[in-house]
């Protein structure tokens, strides 16, 4: 496994098992660096490659983590675990990681197959967060993890995707954060009839 893949996998697994929601922007930066490293390593040196790497670094390592950190900081769940800290959730997570690699990485697998294993691991771990954590911030982070996995999957193609498609993925990524930040910042509706005590507790 290449150092870039190790970095990407670590930036997925470590925050899910050990990190808080408010630390997610840092790990998204680490994932973006690993993505840029992978794209630059696999693709031939060209203007297309430079633009693709630049888009990943600008959008996924700078703009989106900044927007996400601002949105999470305003939410009351910012200090909670990304995945609940209990033995059952950890056991399920470890099992999913093993199975993700077991299905795609037989003995003597080539680097492309290992990349597919990292993609599969990222997707199943993100789905685990979506199923175990009801916090809007945690669910938004899980979706962003899956979108980064899609870009990593792109690196498996022998020919890079056209720039319009790559740019569209970046736009979708930014829109995901924008909509998610708006949902995080939207207060929950008050109970029917209006409850002054409920309003005071939220204040």
PDB file of C-alpha atoms in Angstrom:
ATOM      1  CA  UNK A   1       0.000   0.000   0.000  1.00  0.00           C
ATOM      2  CA  UNK A   2       1.354   3.406  -0.977  1.00  0.00           C
ATOM      3  CA  UNK A   3       1.926   6.166   1.608  1.00  0.00           C
ATOM      4  CA  UNK A   4      -0.912   8.179   0.044  1.00  0.00           C
ATOM      5  CA  UNK A   5      -3.367   5.316   0.538  1.00  0.00           C
ATOM      6  CA  UNK A   6      -2.158   4.803   4.109  1.00  0.00           C
ATOM      7  CA  UNK A   7      -2.680   8.502   4.813  1.00  0.00           C
ATOM      8  CA  UNK A   8      -6.172   8.457   3.308  1.00  0.00           C
ATOM      9  CA  UNK A   9      -7.211   5.328   5.201  1.00  0.00           C
ATOM     10  CA  UNK A  10      -5.822   6.709   8.465  1.00  0.00           C
ATOM     11  CA  UNK A  11      -7.708   9.979   7.894  1.00  0.00           C
ATOM     12  CA  UNK A  12     -10.917   7.932   7.614  1.00  0.00           C
ATOM     13  CA  UNK A  13     -10.484   5.338  10.353  1.00  0.00           C
ATOM     14  CA  UNK A  14      -8.854   7.406  13.105  1.00  0.00           C
ATOM     15  CA  UNK A  15     -11.498  10.148  13.297  1.00  0.00           C
ATOM     16  CA  UNK A  16     -14.371   7.665  13.160  1.00  0.00           C
ATOM     17  CA  UNK A  17     -13.008   5.633  16.067  1.00  0.00           C
ATOM     18  CA  UNK A  18     -11.205   8.256  18.139  1.00  0.00           C
ATOM     19  CA  UNK A  19     -12.181  11.792  17.123  1.00  0.00           C
ATOM     20  CA  UNK A  20     -14.872  14.361  17.840  1.00  0.00           C
ATOM     21  CA  UNK A  21     -17.121  15.981  15.266  1.00  0.00           C
ATOM     22  CA  UNK A  22     -15.339  19.336  15.580  1.00  0.00           C
ATOM     23  CA  UNK A  23     -12.045  17.729  14.519  1.00  0.00           C
ATOM     24  CA  UNK A  24     -13.499  16.473  11.213  1.00  0.00           C
ATOM     25  CA  UNK A  25     -12.267  19.455   9.111  1.00  0.00           C
ATOM     26  CA  UNK A  26      -8.654  18.556   9.958  1.00  0.00           C
ATOM     27  CA  UNK A  27      -9.178  14.990   8.778  1.00  0.00           C
ATOM     28  CA  UNK A  28     -10.860  16.192   5.594  1.00  0.00           C
ATOM     29  CA  UNK A  29      -7.725  18.233   4.895  1.00  0.00           C
ATOM     30  CA  UNK A  30      -5.615  15.101   5.383  1.00  0.00           C
ATOM     31  CA  UNK A  31      -7.865  13.168   2.998  1.00  0.00           C
ATOM     32  CA  UNK A  32      -7.588  15.933   0.392  1.00  0.00           C
ATOM     33  CA  UNK A  33      -3.788  15.903   0.625  1.00  0.00           C
ATOM     34  CA  UNK A  34      -3.829  12.129   0.140  1.00  0.00           C
ATOM     35  CA  UNK A  35      -6.159  12.506  -2.856  1.00  0.00           C
ATOM     36  CA  UNK A  36      -3.934  15.124  -4.477  1.00  0.00           C
ATOM     37  CA  UNK A  37      -0.906  12.923  -3.826  1.00  0.00           C
ATOM     38  CA  UNK A  38      -2.637   9.915  -5.386  1.00  0.00           C
ATOM     39  CA  UNK A  39      -3.822  11.823  -8.458  1.00  0.00           C
ATOM     40  CA  UNK A  40      -0.397  13.338  -9.031  1.00  0.00           C
ATOM     41  CA  UNK A  41       1.287   9.959  -8.595  1.00  0.00           C
ATOM     42  CA  UNK A  42      -0.941   7.961 -10.942  1.00  0.00           C
ATOM     43  CA  UNK A  43      -1.477  10.497 -13.710  1.00  0.00           C
ATOM     44  CA  UNK A  44       1.024  11.727 -16.252  1.00  0.00           C
ATOM     45  CA  UNK A  45       2.354  15.234 -15.758  1.00  0.00           C
ATOM     46  CA  UNK A  46       0.113  17.569 -17.754  1.00  0.00           C
ATOM     47  CA  UNK A  47      -2.026  20.666 -17.468  1.00  0.00           C
ATOM     48  CA  UNK A  48      -5.006  18.389 -16.831  1.00  0.00           C
ATOM     49  CA  UNK A  49      -3.239  16.783 -13.867  1.00  0.00           C
ATOM     50  CA  UNK A  50      -2.191  20.144 -12.446  1.00  0.00           C
ATOM     51  CA  UNK A  51      -5.741  21.479 -12.670  1.00  0.00           C
ATOM     52  CA  UNK A  52      -7.161  18.339 -11.061  1.00  0.00           C
ATOM     53  CA  UNK A  53      -4.662  18.459  -8.187  1.00  0.00           C
ATOM     54  CA  UNK A  54      -5.220  22.194  -7.760  1.00  0.00           C
ATOM     55  CA  UNK A  55      -8.994  21.741  -7.630  1.00  0.00           C
ATOM     56  CA  UNK A  56      -8.685  19.035  -4.980  1.00  0.00           C
ATOM     57  CA  UNK A  57      -6.396  21.145  -2.807  1.00  0.00           C
ATOM     58  CA  UNK A  58      -8.365  24.375  -3.219  1.00  0.00           C
ATOM     59  CA  UNK A  59     -11.838  22.928  -2.748  1.00  0.00           C
ATOM     60  CA  UNK A  60     -11.323  19.882  -0.524  1.00  0.00           C
ATOM     61  CA  UNK A  61      -8.329  20.995   1.550  1.00  0.00           C
ATOM     62  CA  UNK A  62      -9.129  24.699   1.991  1.00  0.00           C
ATOM     63  CA  UNK A  63     -12.643  25.905   1.171  1.00  0.00           C
ATOM     64  CA  UNK A  64     -14.795  23.011   2.375  1.00  0.00           C
ATOM     65  CA  UNK A  65     -12.975  22.359   5.698  1.00  0.00           C
ATOM     66  CA  UNK A  66     -13.217  26.084   6.452  1.00  0.00           C
ATOM     67  CA  UNK A  67     -16.957  26.167   5.721  1.00  0.00           C
ATOM     68  CA  UNK A  68     -17.513  22.970   7.680  1.00  0.00           C
ATOM     69  CA  UNK A  69     -15.596  24.185  10.724  1.00  0.00           C
ATOM     70  CA  UNK A  70     -17.713  27.365  10.841  1.00  0.00           C
ATOM     71  CA  UNK A  71     -20.928  25.345  10.619  1.00  0.00           C
ATOM     72  CA  UNK A  72     -19.926  22.761  13.224  1.00  0.00           C
ATOM     73  CA  UNK A  73     -18.689  25.389  15.685  1.00  0.00           C
ATOM     74  CA  UNK A  74     -22.219  26.820  15.907  1.00  0.00           C
ATOM     75  CA  UNK A  75     -23.808  23.436  16.677  1.00  0.00           C
ATOM     76  CA  UNK A  76     -24.290  22.009  20.142  1.00  0.00           C
ATOM     77  CA  UNK A  77     -23.063  18.538  19.107  1.00  0.00           C
ATOM     78  CA  UNK A  78     -19.614  19.739  18.040  1.00  0.00           C
ATOM     79  CA  UNK A  79     -17.854  18.077  20.972  1.00  0.00           C
ATOM     80  CA  UNK A  80     -19.521  14.681  20.574  1.00  0.00           C
ATOM     81  CA  UNK A  81     -17.874  11.557  19.160  1.00  0.00           C
ATOM     82  CA  UNK A  82     -18.111  10.996  15.424  1.00  0.00           C
ATOM     83  CA  UNK A  83     -19.151   7.420  16.161  1.00  0.00           C
ATOM     84  CA  UNK A  84     -20.620   6.340  19.523  1.00  0.00           C
ATOM     85  CA  UNK A  85     -17.899   5.033  21.836  1.00  0.00           C
ATOM     86  CA  UNK A  86     -19.253   1.615  22.676  1.00  0.00           C
ATOM     87  CA  UNK A  87     -17.922  -1.886  22.221  1.00  0.00           C
ATOM     88  CA  UNK A  88     -20.675  -2.975  19.841  1.00  0.00           C
ATOM     89  CA  UNK A  89     -20.110  -0.091  17.400  1.00  0.00           C
ATOM     90  CA  UNK A  90     -16.350  -0.656  17.496  1.00  0.00           C
ATOM     91  CA  UNK A  91     -16.770  -4.387  16.845  1.00  0.00           C
ATOM     92  CA  UNK A  92     -19.045  -3.703  13.880  1.00  0.00           C
ATOM     93  CA  UNK A  93     -16.612  -1.101  12.524  1.00  0.00           C
ATOM     94  CA  UNK A  94     -13.595  -3.396  12.749  1.00  0.00           C
ATOM     95  CA  UNK A  95     -15.550  -6.239  11.134  1.00  0.00           C
ATOM     96  CA  UNK A  96     -16.620  -4.009   8.249  1.00  0.00           C
ATOM     97  CA  UNK A  97     -13.036  -2.892   7.681  1.00  0.00           C
ATOM     98  CA  UNK A  98     -11.807  -6.479   7.537  1.00  0.00           C
ATOM     99  CA  UNK A  99     -14.608  -7.529   5.206  1.00  0.00           C
ATOM    100  CA  UNK A 100     -14.060  -4.554   2.886  1.00  0.00           C
ATOM    101  CA  UNK A 101     -10.466  -5.624   2.294  1.00  0.00           C
ATOM    102  CA  UNK A 102     -11.255  -9.341   2.337  1.00  0.00           C
ATOM    103  CA  UNK A 103     -13.573  -9.058  -0.653  1.00  0.00           C
ATOM    104  CA  UNK A 104     -11.255  -6.993  -2.844  1.00  0.00           C
ATOM    105  CA  UNK A 105      -7.678  -7.747  -1.793  1.00  0.00           C
ATOM    106  CA  UNK A 106      -6.648 -11.363  -2.340  1.00  0.00           C
ATOM    107  CA  UNK A 107      -3.050 -12.414  -1.745  1.00  0.00           C
ATOM    108  CA  UNK A 108      -0.638 -10.580  -4.016  1.00  0.00           C
ATOM    109  CA  UNK A 109      -3.130  -7.871  -4.952  1.00  0.00           C
ATOM    110  CA  UNK A 110      -1.911  -4.993  -7.093  1.00  0.00           C
ATOM    111  CA  UNK A 111      -2.041  -1.343  -5.975  1.00  0.00           C
ATOM    112  CA  UNK A 112      -5.263  -0.701  -7.887  1.00  0.00           C
ATOM    113  CA  UNK A 113      -7.024  -3.431  -5.941  1.00  0.00           C
ATOM    114  CA  UNK A 114      -5.686  -2.008  -2.684  1.00  0.00           C
ATOM    115  CA  UNK A 115      -7.101   1.369  -3.702  1.00  0.00           C
ATOM    116  CA  UNK A 116     -10.477  -0.274  -4.222  1.00  0.00           C
ATOM    117  CA  UNK A 117     -10.160  -1.754  -0.745  1.00  0.00           C
ATOM    118  CA  UNK A 118      -9.593   1.700   0.738  1.00  0.00           C
ATOM    119  CA  UNK A 119     -12.585   3.035  -1.201  1.00  0.00           C
ATOM    120  CA  UNK A 120     -14.776   0.212   0.079  1.00  0.00           C
ATOM    121  CA  UNK A 121     -13.548   0.708   3.639  1.00  0.00           C
ATOM    122  CA  UNK A 122     -14.342   4.417   3.478  1.00  0.00           C
ATOM    123  CA  UNK A 123     -17.854   3.808   2.202  1.00  0.00           C
ATOM    124  CA  UNK A 124     -18.747   1.178   4.814  1.00  0.00           C
ATOM    125  CA  UNK A 125     -17.311   3.272   7.656  1.00  0.00           C
ATOM    126  CA  UNK A 126     -19.257   6.318   6.479  1.00  0.00           C
ATOM    127  CA  UNK A 127     -22.433   4.229   6.329  1.00  0.00           C
ATOM    128  CA  UNK A 128     -21.720   3.043   9.871  1.00  0.00           C
ATOM    129  CA  UNK A 129     -21.538   6.652  11.074  1.00  0.00           C
ATOM    130  CA  UNK A 130     -24.773   7.463   9.253  1.00  0.00           C
ATOM    131  CA  UNK A 131     -26.505   4.543  10.968  1.00  0.00           C
ATOM    132  CA  UNK A 132     -25.174   5.103  14.493  1.00  0.00           C
ATOM    133  CA  UNK A 133     -25.025   8.874  14.930  1.00  0.00           C
ATOM    134  CA  UNK A 134     -28.117  11.088  14.604  1.00  0.00           C
ATOM    135  CA  UNK A 135     -26.140  14.338  14.859  1.00  0.00           C
ATOM    136  CA  UNK A 136     -26.489  16.413  11.653  1.00  0.00           C
ATOM    137  CA  UNK A 137     -22.794  17.337  11.850  1.00  0.00           C
ATOM    138  CA  UNK A 138     -21.674  13.718  12.020  1.00  0.00           C
ATOM    139  CA  UNK A 139     -23.938  12.717   9.145  1.00  0.00           C
ATOM    140  CA  UNK A 140     -22.632  15.574   7.004  1.00  0.00           C
ATOM    141  CA  UNK A 141     -19.052  14.491   7.699  1.00  0.00           C
ATOM    142  CA  UNK A 142     -19.914  10.898   6.732  1.00  0.00           C
ATOM    143  CA  UNK A 143     -21.340  12.072   3.397  1.00  0.00           C
ATOM    144  CA  UNK A 144     -18.185  14.103   2.710  1.00  0.00           C
ATOM    145  CA  UNK A 145     -16.065  11.037   3.463  1.00  0.00           C
ATOM    146  CA  UNK A 146     -18.027   9.091   0.849  1.00  0.00           C
ATOM    147  CA  UNK A 147     -17.608  11.865  -1.721  1.00  0.00           C
ATOM    148  CA  UNK A 148     -13.850  11.812  -1.151  1.00  0.00           C
ATOM    149  CA  UNK A 149     -13.963   8.044  -1.689  1.00  0.00           C
ATOM    150  CA  UNK A 150     -15.564   8.718  -5.081  1.00  0.00           C
ATOM    151  CA  UNK A 151     -12.600  10.888  -6.103  1.00  0.00           C
ATOM    152  CA  UNK A 152     -10.214   8.190  -4.901  1.00  0.00           C
ATOM    153  CA  UNK A 153     -12.122   5.696  -7.033  1.00  0.00           C
ATOM    154  CA  UNK A 154     -11.598   8.050  -9.982  1.00  0.00           C
ATOM    155  CA  UNK A 155      -7.842   7.514  -9.668  1.00  0.00           C
ATOM    156  CA  UNK A 156      -8.343   3.851 -10.659  1.00  0.00           C
ATOM    157  CA  UNK A 157      -9.299   4.874 -14.194  1.00  0.00           C
ATOM    158  CA  UNK A 158      -6.473   4.474 -16.722  1.00  0.00           C
ATOM    159  CA  UNK A 159      -7.530   7.776 -18.247  1.00  0.00           C
ATOM    160  CA  UNK A 160      -8.417  10.795 -16.056  1.00  0.00           C
ATOM    161  CA  UNK A 161     -12.002  11.934 -16.127  1.00  0.00           C
ATOM    162  CA  UNK A 162     -12.738  15.012 -18.286  1.00  0.00           C
ATOM    163  CA  UNK A 163     -12.269  18.288 -16.468  1.00  0.00           C
ATOM    164  CA  UNK A 164     -16.003  19.193 -16.632  1.00  0.00           C
ATOM    165  CA  UNK A 165     -16.851  15.988 -14.744  1.00  0.00           C
ATOM    166  CA  UNK A 166     -14.085  16.620 -12.232  1.00  0.00           C
ATOM    167  CA  UNK A 167     -15.314  20.190 -11.772  1.00  0.00           C
ATOM    168  CA  UNK A 168     -18.897  18.941 -11.356  1.00  0.00           C
ATOM    169  CA  UNK A 169     -17.764  16.670  -8.519  1.00  0.00           C
ATOM    170  CA  UNK A 170     -16.147  19.672  -6.856  1.00  0.00           C
ATOM    171  CA  UNK A 171     -19.335  21.719  -7.217  1.00  0.00           C
ATOM    172  CA  UNK A 172     -21.405  18.887  -5.730  1.00  0.00           C
ATOM    173  CA  UNK A 173     -18.935  18.673  -2.847  1.00  0.00           C
ATOM    174  CA  UNK A 174     -19.249  22.388  -2.086  1.00  0.00           C
ATOM    175  CA  UNK A 175     -23.040  22.296  -2.430  1.00  0.00           C
ATOM    176  CA  UNK A 176     -23.186  19.349  -0.026  1.00  0.00           C
ATOM    177  CA  UNK A 177     -21.363  21.396   2.591  1.00  0.00           C
ATOM    178  CA  UNK A 178     -23.441  24.516   1.886  1.00  0.00           C
ATOM    179  CA  UNK A 179     -26.756  22.676   2.243  1.00  0.00           C
ATOM    180  CA  UNK A 180     -25.473  20.712   5.229  1.00  0.00           C
ATOM    181  CA  UNK A 181     -24.255  23.879   6.960  1.00  0.00           C
ATOM    182  CA  UNK A 182     -27.665  25.473   6.407  1.00  0.00           C
ATOM    183  CA  UNK A 183     -29.417  22.423   7.875  1.00  0.00           C
ATOM    184  CA  UNK A 184     -27.061  22.359  10.855  1.00  0.00           C
ATOM    185  CA  UNK A 185     -27.722  26.029  11.528  1.00  0.00           C
ATOM    186  CA  UNK A 186     -31.509  25.674  11.252  1.00  0.00           C
ATOM    187  CA  UNK A 187     -33.055  25.333  14.719  1.00  0.00           C
ATOM    188  CA  UNK A 188     -35.345  22.425  15.456  1.00  0.00           C
ATOM    189  CA  UNK A 189     -39.066  23.294  15.337  1.00  0.00           C
ATOM    190  CA  UNK A 190     -40.710  23.994  18.675  1.00  0.00           C
ATOM    191  CA  UNK A 191     -43.369  21.622  19.973  1.00  0.00           C
ATOM    192  CA  UNK A 192     -46.933  22.348  18.928  1.00  0.00           C
ATOM    193  CA  UNK A 193     -48.496  25.145  20.908  1.00  0.00           C
ATOM    194  CA  UNK A 194     -45.195  26.846  21.733  1.00  0.00           C
ATOM    195  CA  UNK A 195     -43.416  26.129  24.986  1.00  0.00           C
ATOM    196  CA  UNK A 196     -41.729  29.091  26.687  1.00  0.00           C
ATOM    197  CA  UNK A 197     -39.747  26.794  28.966  1.00  0.00           C
ATOM    198  CA  UNK A 198     -38.475  24.909  25.899  1.00  0.00           C
ATOM    199  CA  UNK A 199     -37.401  28.196  24.319  1.00  0.00           C
ATOM    200  CA  UNK A 200     -35.547  29.221  27.465  1.00  0.00           C
ATOM    201  CA  UNK A 201     -33.689  25.892  27.620  1.00  0.00           C
ATOM    202  CA  UNK A 202     -32.559  26.291  23.987  1.00  0.00           C
ATOM    203  CA  UNK A 203     -31.431  29.862  24.712  1.00  0.00           C
TER     204      UNK A 203
END
